[in-house]
């Protein structure tokens, strides 16, 4: 019996000596996280994901190409993707942009061990796309609301580790992250007004707008984008054809909120006729008619001298030919300036931070 025990021990020692241990198996798990860059600004100052709503988040889908599974793609985050939210360094939810360390899903995902495996990532915030694959991202018959923010990120291709730095994962499994650069899929438009030269000697003139509108503006459309990808680790912008969106449905008017029988006084201070609002990117067509009803009241020594009732309507593209379309990611402002010395109105258009030099257009 004692002899059999010795034999068993010797056999176990021999088996142990022949076993090869893969040291990679003991490497620390590397958590998949994201770094969210400022997206293309919708205003004159850069914005962040925190400005898009009270609950900063976005949806990401991840497509795993595993080593040894050529031709197969797995939904690493599941078929519907994961909601990505901000976290602090200790892994608790971030309460402000200032204490955000990284962005991640509700539970941890880890990078594949094999360096030959990789994951492609797409992301968006807003309405769920009609298609969301590695090569196609689209929305169909999307109805734009005035406060919408629909954004999408450049696709991150061939990632198998968080973005590189000198101490990658030495002490922190969430150091850095997959870069997400977001862009606006929609546009924003505003109409403003002010007056100049309101006094001339004993005469004072004032303007009051009774009605203001822009006809034939679409708010339903479809967007289809493609991505050819990269064989290297890189972020690749989506390809957008032309203006991007294809309009559908019935066009309607953008109308200033002025109560019937009332009017909005226009002074030297710029006021909103139609406050900045989200619109569907679209061409400025011949059907877009700018219409305005307003009064010019002239007083002399504080006594009413005359009242003029004016109705005016003209194609927006003829009034402002320098803006032929409302493009994705742009904020367009049309400011009507009433010159009360000449009885002319000029329109000063601006796009984002760029102002059209010499772009004033005489209306009347």
Coordinates of C-alpha atoms in Angstrom, one line a residue:
X1 CA 0.0 0.0 0.0
X2 CA 2.8 2.3 0.9
X3 CA 4.4 1.6 -2.5
X4 CA 1.3 2.6 -4.3
X5 CA 1.3 6.0 -2.6
X6 CA 4.8 6.7 -3.7
X7 CA 3.8 5.8 -7.3
X8 CA 0.8 8.2 -7.2
X9 CA 3.0 11.1 -5.9
X10 CA 5.6 10.5 -8.6
X11 CA 3.0 10.5 -11.3
X12 CA 1.5 13.8 -10.1
X13 CA 5.0 15.4 -10.0
X14 CA 5.6 14.3 -13.6
X15 CA 2.2 15.7 -14.7
X16 CA 3.0 19.0 -13.1
X17 CA 6.4 19.3 -14.7
X18 CA 4.8 18.9 -18.2
X19 CA 2.1 21.5 -17.8
X20 CA 2.6 24.8 -19.7
X21 CA 0.9 27.8 -18.0
X22 CA 0.0 30.8 -20.2
X23 CA 1.0 33.9 -18.2
X24 CA -1.4 36.1 -20.1
X25 CA -4.2 34.3 -18.2
X26 CA -3.0 36.1 -15.1
X27 CA -2.8 39.5 -16.7
X28 CA -5.3 42.1 -15.2
X29 CA -8.6 42.4 -17.0
X30 CA -8.7 45.6 -19.1
X31 CA -12.0 47.4 -18.9
X32 CA -13.5 48.9 -22.1
X33 CA -14.2 52.6 -21.5
X34 CA -14.8 55.7 -23.6
X35 CA -13.4 59.2 -23.8
X36 CA -16.0 61.7 -25.1
X37 CA -14.5 64.6 -27.0
X38 CA -16.3 67.9 -27.6
X39 CA -18.5 67.5 -30.6
X40 CA -18.7 69.9 -33.5
X41 CA -20.2 73.0 -31.8
X42 CA -23.8 74.1 -32.4
X43 CA -23.0 77.4 -30.9
X44 CA -20.1 79.8 -30.8
X45 CA -18.6 78.0 -27.8
X46 CA -17.6 74.3 -27.7
X47 CA -20.2 72.1 -26.0
X48 CA -20.0 68.7 -24.3
X49 CA -22.4 65.8 -23.9
X50 CA -23.4 67.3 -20.5
X51 CA -25.1 70.2 -22.3
X52 CA -27.5 67.9 -24.3
X53 CA -29.8 67.1 -21.4
X54 CA -30.2 66.5 -17.6
X55 CA -29.0 62.9 -18.0
X56 CA -25.8 62.8 -20.1
X57 CA -25.5 59.5 -21.9
X58 CA -25.2 58.0 -25.4
X59 CA -25.8 54.6 -27.0
X60 CA -22.9 52.6 -28.3
X61 CA -22.8 49.4 -30.4
X62 CA -19.7 47.3 -30.5
X63 CA -18.8 44.7 -33.2
X64 CA -16.3 42.1 -32.1
X65 CA -14.0 40.4 -34.6
X66 CA -12.4 37.6 -32.6
X67 CA -9.2 35.9 -33.4
X68 CA -9.8 32.6 -35.2
X69 CA -13.4 33.6 -36.3
X70 CA -12.7 35.1 -39.7
X71 CA -15.9 36.3 -41.4
X72 CA -17.9 36.3 -38.1
X73 CA -18.9 39.5 -36.3
X74 CA -20.3 39.3 -32.7
X75 CA -22.5 42.0 -31.0
X76 CA -20.1 42.6 -28.1
X77 CA -22.6 45.0 -26.4
X78 CA -25.6 42.9 -27.5
X79 CA -27.9 43.5 -30.5
X80 CA -29.3 46.8 -29.2
X81 CA -26.1 48.2 -27.8
X82 CA -25.4 49.7 -24.4
X83 CA -26.2 53.0 -22.7
X84 CA -22.9 54.7 -21.9
X85 CA -22.8 57.1 -18.9
X86 CA -20.1 59.1 -17.1
X87 CA -18.2 57.7 -14.0
X88 CA -15.8 59.0 -11.4
X89 CA -12.4 57.5 -10.8
X90 CA -13.7 55.3 -8.1
X91 CA -16.4 53.8 -10.4
X92 CA -19.4 55.6 -9.0
X93 CA -21.7 57.7 -11.2
X94 CA -20.3 61.1 -12.1
X95 CA -22.5 64.0 -11.0
X96 CA -20.9 66.8 -13.1
X97 CA -18.6 67.2 -16.0
X98 CA -15.8 68.3 -13.6
X99 CA -15.7 65.0 -11.8
X100 CA -16.0 62.7 -14.9
X101 CA -13.1 60.3 -15.2
X102 CA -14.4 58.1 -17.9
X103 CA -17.6 56.9 -19.7
X104 CA -18.8 53.3 -19.6
X105 CA -21.7 50.9 -19.8
X106 CA -23.8 49.9 -16.7
X107 CA -21.7 46.8 -16.2
X108 CA -18.1 46.1 -17.1
X109 CA -16.9 44.7 -20.4
X110 CA -13.3 43.7 -20.9
X111 CA -11.0 43.7 -23.9
X112 CA -10.2 40.4 -25.6
X113 CA -6.9 38.8 -24.5
X114 CA -5.7 38.1 -28.0
X115 CA -3.9 41.0 -29.8
X116 CA -5.4 39.7 -33.0
X117 CA -8.9 40.4 -31.9
X118 CA -10.5 43.8 -32.3
X119 CA -13.7 45.7 -31.8
X120 CA -15.4 48.4 -33.9
X121 CA -17.6 51.0 -32.2
X122 CA -20.4 53.2 -33.3
X123 CA -22.4 55.6 -31.1
X124 CA -25.2 58.1 -31.1
X125 CA -27.5 60.1 -28.8
X126 CA -31.2 60.7 -29.6
X127 CA -33.7 58.7 -31.7
X128 CA -32.8 55.1 -32.3
X129 CA -31.5 54.7 -35.9
X130 CA -33.3 52.6 -38.5
X131 CA -30.0 50.9 -39.2
X132 CA -26.9 50.8 -37.0
X133 CA -24.1 48.6 -38.4
X134 CA -20.4 48.9 -38.9
X135 CA -20.9 50.3 -42.4
X136 CA -24.4 52.0 -42.3
X137 CA -26.1 54.4 -39.9
X138 CA -29.5 55.8 -40.9
X139 CA -32.7 57.4 -39.6
X140 CA -35.9 57.0 -41.6
X141 CA -38.9 59.5 -41.5
X142 CA -37.5 61.2 -38.5
X143 CA -39.7 64.1 -37.2
X144 CA -37.6 67.0 -35.8
X145 CA -38.8 68.7 -32.7
X146 CA -37.7 72.3 -31.9
X147 CA -35.5 71.3 -29.0
X148 CA -34.0 68.1 -30.5
X149 CA -30.3 67.2 -30.2
X150 CA -29.4 64.2 -32.5
X151 CA -25.7 63.5 -32.5
X152 CA -23.5 60.7 -33.8
X153 CA -19.8 59.8 -33.3
X154 CA -17.1 59.0 -35.8
X155 CA -16.7 55.3 -35.9
X156 CA -13.8 53.8 -33.9
X157 CA -12.2 51.0 -36.0
X158 CA -9.9 48.2 -35.0
X159 CA -9.6 48.9 -31.2
X160 CA -8.3 46.1 -28.9
X161 CA -7.2 48.3 -26.1
X162 CA -8.0 51.7 -24.6
X163 CA -6.2 54.6 -26.2
X164 CA -2.4 54.3 -25.6
X165 CA -0.5 56.2 -23.0
X166 CA 2.8 55.5 -21.2
X167 CA 1.4 53.8 -18.2
X168 CA -1.5 52.0 -19.8
X169 CA -3.3 49.8 -17.2
X170 CA -0.3 49.9 -14.8
X171 CA -2.5 50.8 -11.8
X172 CA -5.8 51.7 -13.3
X173 CA -8.0 49.3 -15.5
X174 CA -9.9 52.3 -16.9
X175 CA -7.0 54.6 -18.0
X176 CA -8.0 56.5 -21.1
X177 CA -10.7 55.0 -23.4
X178 CA -12.0 54.6 -26.9
X179 CA -12.3 58.1 -28.5
X180 CA -15.8 59.3 -29.3
X181 CA -16.0 62.5 -31.4
X182 CA -19.6 63.5 -31.8
X183 CA -21.3 65.7 -34.5
X184 CA -24.7 67.2 -34.9
X185 CA -27.0 65.5 -37.3
X186 CA -29.5 68.4 -37.4
X187 CA -29.3 72.2 -37.8
X188 CA -30.6 75.2 -35.9
X189 CA -32.2 78.4 -37.2
X190 CA -33.3 81.7 -35.7
X191 CA -34.9 85.0 -36.9
X192 CA -34.1 88.2 -35.0
X193 CA -34.8 91.9 -35.5
X194 CA -33.7 95.3 -34.4
X195 CA -34.0 98.9 -35.5
X196 CA -31.6 101.8 -36.2
X197 CA -31.9 105.5 -36.7
X198 CA -35.1 105.7 -34.6
X199 CA -34.8 109.5 -34.1
X200 CA -34.2 112.3 -36.6
X201 CA -34.5 115.8 -35.2
X202 CA -38.0 116.3 -33.8
X203 CA -39.2 113.0 -35.3
X204 CA -39.1 109.6 -33.6
X205 CA -40.0 106.4 -35.4
X206 CA -40.9 103.0 -34.0
X207 CA -41.6 99.5 -35.5
X208 CA -44.1 97.0 -34.3
X209 CA -44.3 93.6 -36.0
X210 CA -47.8 92.1 -36.2
X211 CA -47.0 88.8 -38.1
X212 CA -43.9 87.1 -39.2
X213 CA -43.4 83.7 -40.8
X214 CA -41.3 81.5 -43.2
X215 CA -43.3 79.1 -45.3
X216 CA -42.5 75.6 -46.7
X217 CA -40.1 74.3 -44.0
X218 CA -39.9 70.5 -43.7
X219 CA -39.5 68.8 -40.4
X220 CA -39.6 65.1 -41.5
X221 CA -36.7 63.5 -43.3
X222 CA -34.3 60.6 -43.7
X223 CA -30.6 60.4 -43.3
X224 CA -28.3 57.6 -44.6
X225 CA -24.6 57.5 -43.9
X226 CA -21.9 55.0 -44.8
X227 CA -18.5 54.1 -43.4
X228 CA -15.8 52.3 -45.3
X229 CA -13.7 51.8 -42.2
X230 CA -9.9 51.4 -41.7
X231 CA -7.4 48.6 -41.5
X232 CA -5.6 50.6 -38.8
X233 CA -6.8 51.6 -35.4
X234 CA -8.4 54.9 -36.1
X235 CA -11.6 57.0 -35.9
X236 CA -13.3 57.4 -39.3
X237 CA -16.0 60.0 -40.1
X238 CA -19.2 58.8 -41.7
X239 CA -19.7 59.7 -45.3
X240 CA -22.7 61.9 -45.9
X241 CA -24.0 62.5 -49.4
X242 CA -24.9 66.1 -50.3
X243 CA -26.9 67.8 -47.6
X244 CA -27.4 64.5 -46.0
X245 CA -31.1 64.5 -45.3
X246 CA -33.9 63.7 -47.7
X247 CA -37.1 65.6 -46.9
X248 CA -40.5 64.0 -46.8
X249 CA -44.0 64.7 -45.6
X250 CA -45.7 68.1 -45.9
X251 CA -43.8 71.4 -45.4
X252 CA -45.2 73.8 -42.9
X253 CA -44.5 77.4 -41.8
X254 CA -42.2 78.6 -39.1
X255 CA -44.3 81.3 -37.3
X256 CA -43.4 83.9 -34.8
X257 CA -45.4 83.5 -31.6
X258 CA -47.4 86.8 -31.7
X259 CA -50.9 86.8 -30.3
X260 CA -53.7 87.8 -32.7
X261 CA -54.3 91.5 -32.5
X262 CA -51.1 92.2 -30.8
X263 CA -47.6 93.2 -32.0
X264 CA -43.9 93.0 -31.0
X265 CA -42.1 96.3 -30.7
X266 CA -38.7 96.5 -32.3
X267 CA -36.0 98.7 -30.8
X268 CA -32.3 99.2 -31.0
X269 CA -31.9 96.0 -28.9
X270 CA -32.0 92.8 -30.9
X271 CA -35.0 90.7 -30.1
X272 CA -36.1 87.2 -31.1
X273 CA -38.9 86.8 -33.7
X274 CA -38.4 83.1 -33.9
X275 CA -35.9 81.9 -31.2
X276 CA -33.1 79.5 -32.1
X277 CA -34.7 76.1 -32.7
X278 CA -33.7 72.8 -34.2
X279 CA -34.7 72.2 -37.8
X280 CA -34.2 69.5 -40.4
X281 CA -31.2 70.2 -42.6
X282 CA -32.6 71.1 -46.0
X283 CA -32.2 73.3 -49.1
X284 CA -33.5 76.8 -49.0
X285 CA -36.0 76.4 -51.8
X286 CA -38.0 78.8 -53.9
X287 CA -41.0 77.8 -51.9
X288 CA -39.7 79.3 -48.7
X289 CA -41.4 82.7 -48.5
X290 CA -40.6 85.2 -45.8
X291 CA -43.7 87.2 -44.9
X292 CA -44.0 90.1 -42.5
X293 CA -46.7 92.5 -41.4
X294 CA -45.5 95.5 -39.4
X295 CA -46.4 99.1 -38.5
X296 CA -44.1 102.1 -38.6
X297 CA -45.3 104.9 -36.2
X298 CA -43.8 108.4 -36.5
X299 CA -44.2 110.9 -33.8
X300 CA -43.2 114.6 -33.6
X301 CA -42.5 116.1 -30.2
X302 CA -44.2 113.0 -28.7
X303 CA -47.4 113.5 -30.8
X304 CA -48.3 110.8 -33.3
X305 CA -47.6 112.1 -36.7
X306 CA -48.3 109.1 -39.0
X307 CA -48.9 105.3 -39.0
X308 CA -47.9 103.1 -41.9
X309 CA -49.2 99.5 -42.2
X310 CA -46.8 97.4 -44.3
X311 CA -47.1 93.9 -45.7
X312 CA -44.1 92.3 -47.3
X313 CA -43.4 88.9 -48.8
X314 CA -40.5 87.5 -50.8
X315 CA -38.5 84.3 -51.4
X316 CA -35.8 83.8 -48.7
X317 CA -33.3 82.6 -51.2
X318 CA -33.6 85.9 -53.1
X319 CA -33.3 87.9 -49.9
X320 CA -30.3 85.9 -48.7
X321 CA -28.7 84.2 -51.7
X322 CA -25.5 83.4 -49.8
X323 CA -27.2 80.7 -47.8
X324 CA -28.5 78.0 -50.1
X325 CA -29.1 75.4 -47.5
X326 CA -29.3 74.7 -43.8
X327 CA -26.6 72.2 -43.3
X328 CA -26.0 69.6 -40.6
X329 CA -24.1 70.9 -37.6
X330 CA -24.7 74.6 -38.5
X331 CA -26.6 77.3 -36.6
X332 CA -28.0 79.9 -38.9
X333 CA -29.3 83.3 -37.7
X334 CA -31.1 85.8 -39.9
X335 CA -31.3 89.3 -38.3
X336 CA -33.7 91.8 -39.8
X337 CA -32.4 95.4 -39.3
X338 CA -35.0 98.1 -39.8
X339 CA -33.3 101.4 -40.9
X340 CA -35.9 104.0 -40.0
X341 CA -34.2 106.8 -41.9
X342 CA -34.4 105.1 -45.3
X343 CA -37.4 102.7 -44.6
X344 CA -35.2 99.8 -45.7
X345 CA -34.8 96.5 -44.0
X346 CA -31.5 94.6 -44.3
X347 CA -30.9 91.0 -43.4
X348 CA -27.7 90.1 -41.7
X349 CA -27.1 86.3 -41.9
X350 CA -24.6 84.4 -39.7
X351 CA -23.5 80.8 -39.6
X352 CA -22.0 79.5 -36.4
X353 CA -19.0 81.7 -35.5
X354 CA -18.5 82.9 -39.1
X355 CA -20.2 86.1 -40.1
X356 CA -20.7 86.9 -43.8
X357 CA -18.5 89.9 -44.4
X358 CA -20.4 92.3 -46.6
X359 CA -23.4 89.9 -46.6
X360 CA -26.1 92.4 -45.8
X361 CA -29.0 92.1 -48.2
X362 CA -31.5 94.8 -48.8
X363 CA -35.1 93.7 -48.5
X364 CA -37.1 96.9 -48.9

